[in-house]
N, CA and C atoms as an extended XYZ file, in Angstrom:
177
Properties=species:S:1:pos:R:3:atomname:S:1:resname:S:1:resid:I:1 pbc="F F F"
N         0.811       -1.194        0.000 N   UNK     1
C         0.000        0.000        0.000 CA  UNK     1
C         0.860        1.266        0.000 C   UNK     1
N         2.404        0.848        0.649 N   UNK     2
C         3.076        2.341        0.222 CA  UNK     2
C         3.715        2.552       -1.084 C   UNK     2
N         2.998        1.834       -1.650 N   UNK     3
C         3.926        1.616       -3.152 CA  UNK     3
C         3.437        2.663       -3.979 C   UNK     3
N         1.748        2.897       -3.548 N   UNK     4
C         0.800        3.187       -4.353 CA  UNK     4
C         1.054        5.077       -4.339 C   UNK     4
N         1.384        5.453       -3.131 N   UNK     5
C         1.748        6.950       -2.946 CA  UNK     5
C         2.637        7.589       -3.299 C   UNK     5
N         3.616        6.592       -3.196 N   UNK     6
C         4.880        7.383       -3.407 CA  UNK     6
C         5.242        7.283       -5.535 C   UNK     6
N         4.439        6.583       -6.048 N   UNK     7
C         4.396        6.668       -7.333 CA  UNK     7
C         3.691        7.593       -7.557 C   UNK     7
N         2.653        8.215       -7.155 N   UNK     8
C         2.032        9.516       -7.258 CA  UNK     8
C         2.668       10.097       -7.359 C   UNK     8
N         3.021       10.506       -6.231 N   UNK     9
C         4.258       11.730       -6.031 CA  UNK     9
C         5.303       11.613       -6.625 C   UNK     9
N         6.151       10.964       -7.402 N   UNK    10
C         7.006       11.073       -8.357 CA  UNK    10
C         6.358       11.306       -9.668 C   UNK    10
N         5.190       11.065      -10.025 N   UNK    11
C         4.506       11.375      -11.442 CA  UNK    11
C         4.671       13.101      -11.395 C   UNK    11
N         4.013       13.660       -9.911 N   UNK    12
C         3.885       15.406       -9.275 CA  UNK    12
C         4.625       15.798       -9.464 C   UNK    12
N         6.260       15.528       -9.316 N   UNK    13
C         7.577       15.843       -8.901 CA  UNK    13
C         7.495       16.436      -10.249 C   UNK    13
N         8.070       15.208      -11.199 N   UNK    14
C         8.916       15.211      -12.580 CA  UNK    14
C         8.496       16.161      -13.255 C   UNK    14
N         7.199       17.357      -13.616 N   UNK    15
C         6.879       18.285      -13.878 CA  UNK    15
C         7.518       19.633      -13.286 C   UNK    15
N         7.370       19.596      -11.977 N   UNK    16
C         8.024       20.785      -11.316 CA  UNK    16
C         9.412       20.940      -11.395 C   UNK    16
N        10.404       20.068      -11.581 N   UNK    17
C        11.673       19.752      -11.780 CA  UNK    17
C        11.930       20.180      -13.283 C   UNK    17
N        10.801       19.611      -14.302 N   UNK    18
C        11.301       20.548      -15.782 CA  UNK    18
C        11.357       21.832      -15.406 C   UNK    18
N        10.326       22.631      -14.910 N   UNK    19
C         9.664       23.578      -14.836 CA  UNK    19
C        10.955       24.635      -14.478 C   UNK    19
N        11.405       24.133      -13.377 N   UNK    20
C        12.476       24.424      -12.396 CA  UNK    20
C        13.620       24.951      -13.474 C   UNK    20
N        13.823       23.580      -13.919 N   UNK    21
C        15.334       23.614      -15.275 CA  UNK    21
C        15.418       24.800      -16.655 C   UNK    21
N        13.794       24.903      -16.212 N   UNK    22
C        13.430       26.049      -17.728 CA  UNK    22
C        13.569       27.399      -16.993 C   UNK    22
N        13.337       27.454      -16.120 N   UNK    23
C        13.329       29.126      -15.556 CA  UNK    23
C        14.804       29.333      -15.248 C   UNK    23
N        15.803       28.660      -15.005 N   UNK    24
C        17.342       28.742      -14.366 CA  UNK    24
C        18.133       28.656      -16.008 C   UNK    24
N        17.672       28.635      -17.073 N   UNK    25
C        18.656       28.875      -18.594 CA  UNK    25
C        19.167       30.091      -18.571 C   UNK    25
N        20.074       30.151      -19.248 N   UNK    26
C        20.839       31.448      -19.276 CA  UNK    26
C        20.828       31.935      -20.894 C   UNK    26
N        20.052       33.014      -20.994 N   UNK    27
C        20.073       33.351      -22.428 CA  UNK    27
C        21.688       34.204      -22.149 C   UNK    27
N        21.754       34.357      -23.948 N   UNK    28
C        22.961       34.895      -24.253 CA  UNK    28
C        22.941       36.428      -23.938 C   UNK    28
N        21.567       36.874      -23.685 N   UNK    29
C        21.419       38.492      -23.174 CA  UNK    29
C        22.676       38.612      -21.876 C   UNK    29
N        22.488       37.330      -20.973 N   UNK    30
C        22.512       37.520      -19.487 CA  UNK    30
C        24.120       37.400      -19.807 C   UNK    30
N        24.360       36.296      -20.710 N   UNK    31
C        25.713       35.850      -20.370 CA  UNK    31
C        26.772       37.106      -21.169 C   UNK    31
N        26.094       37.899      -21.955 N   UNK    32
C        26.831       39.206      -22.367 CA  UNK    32
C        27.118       40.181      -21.589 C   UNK    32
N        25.901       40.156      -20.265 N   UNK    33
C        25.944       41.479      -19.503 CA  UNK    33
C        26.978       40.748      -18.462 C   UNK    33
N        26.983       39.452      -18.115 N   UNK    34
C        27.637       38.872      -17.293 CA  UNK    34
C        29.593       39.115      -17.497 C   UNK    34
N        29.764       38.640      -18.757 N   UNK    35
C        30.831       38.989      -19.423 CA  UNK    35
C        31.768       40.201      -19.821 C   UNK    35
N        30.762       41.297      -19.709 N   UNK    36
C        31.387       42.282      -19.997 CA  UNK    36
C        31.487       43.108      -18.251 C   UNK    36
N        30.819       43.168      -17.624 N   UNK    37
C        30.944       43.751      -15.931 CA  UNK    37
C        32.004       42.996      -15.625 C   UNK    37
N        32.241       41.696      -15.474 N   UNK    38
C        33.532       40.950      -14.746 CA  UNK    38
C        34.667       40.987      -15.667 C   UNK    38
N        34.577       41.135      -17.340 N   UNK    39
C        35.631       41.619      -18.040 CA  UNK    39
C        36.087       42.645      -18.652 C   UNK    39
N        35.097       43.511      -18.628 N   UNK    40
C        36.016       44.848      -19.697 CA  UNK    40
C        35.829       45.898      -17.800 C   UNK    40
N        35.090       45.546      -17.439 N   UNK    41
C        34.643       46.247      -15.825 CA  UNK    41
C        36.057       46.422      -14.939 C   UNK    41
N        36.468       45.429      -14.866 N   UNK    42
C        38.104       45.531      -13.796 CA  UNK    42
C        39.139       46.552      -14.805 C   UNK    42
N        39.087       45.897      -16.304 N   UNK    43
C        40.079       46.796      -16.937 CA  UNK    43
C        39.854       48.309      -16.758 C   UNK    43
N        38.590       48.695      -16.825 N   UNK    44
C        38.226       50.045      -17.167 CA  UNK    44
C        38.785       50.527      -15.785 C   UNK    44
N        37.809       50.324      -14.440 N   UNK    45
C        38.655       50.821      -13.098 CA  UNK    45
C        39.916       50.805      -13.270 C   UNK    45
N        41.031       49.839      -13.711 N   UNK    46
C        42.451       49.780      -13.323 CA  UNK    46
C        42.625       51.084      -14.240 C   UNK    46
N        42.371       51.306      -15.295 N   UNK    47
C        42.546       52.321      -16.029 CA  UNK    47
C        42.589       53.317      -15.681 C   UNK    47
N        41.352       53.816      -14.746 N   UNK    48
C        40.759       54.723      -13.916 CA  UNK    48
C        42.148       55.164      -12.684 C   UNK    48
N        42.082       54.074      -12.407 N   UNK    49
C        43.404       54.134      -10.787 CA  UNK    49
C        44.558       54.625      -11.523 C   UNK    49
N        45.231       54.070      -12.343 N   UNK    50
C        45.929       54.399      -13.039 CA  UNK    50
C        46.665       55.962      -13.442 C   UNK    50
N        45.363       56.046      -13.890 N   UNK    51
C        45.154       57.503      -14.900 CA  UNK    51
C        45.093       58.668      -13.256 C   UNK    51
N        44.523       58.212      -12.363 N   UNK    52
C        44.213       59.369      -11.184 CA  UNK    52
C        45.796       59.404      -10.711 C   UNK    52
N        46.640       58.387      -10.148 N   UNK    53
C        48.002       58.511       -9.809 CA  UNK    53
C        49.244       58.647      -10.777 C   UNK    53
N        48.441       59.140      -12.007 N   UNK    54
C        49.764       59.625      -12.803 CA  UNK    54
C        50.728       58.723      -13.287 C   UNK    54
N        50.293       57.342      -13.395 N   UNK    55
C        50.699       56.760      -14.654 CA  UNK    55
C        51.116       56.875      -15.814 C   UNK    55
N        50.141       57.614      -16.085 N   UNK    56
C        50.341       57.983      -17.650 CA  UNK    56
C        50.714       59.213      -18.247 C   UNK    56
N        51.202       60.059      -16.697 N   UNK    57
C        51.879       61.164      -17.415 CA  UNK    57
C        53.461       61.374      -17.483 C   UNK    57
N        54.591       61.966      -18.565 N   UNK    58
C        55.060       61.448      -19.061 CA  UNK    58
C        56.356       62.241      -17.887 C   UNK    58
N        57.063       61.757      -17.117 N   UNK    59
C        58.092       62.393      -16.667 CA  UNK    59
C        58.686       63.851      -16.569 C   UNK    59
């Protein structure tokens, strides 16, 4: 008789679990904005630091 419930509830599950997998994708929108803040983002600040302590001016 516990055989009979717990097959229910795995029929319930296996829906919410797609469901789950479809809302957590990563379009290529996200992974562009993602990509460019953690990569062109550090360069630009160092640039920034840089440029304020006179790095780049010439002796």
């Amino acid at each position: 008789m516990l055989d009979m419930p717990s097959k229910k509830s795995k029929k319930k599950l296996e829906p919410n679990i797609i469901e789950a997998n479809q809302e957590n994708k990563t379009t290529p929108r996200t992974a562009k904005i993602v990509l460019f803040v953690f990569g062109v983002g550090p360069l630009i600040l160092m640039c920034l630091f840089l440029f304020s302590n006179g790095f780049f001016n010439s002796p």
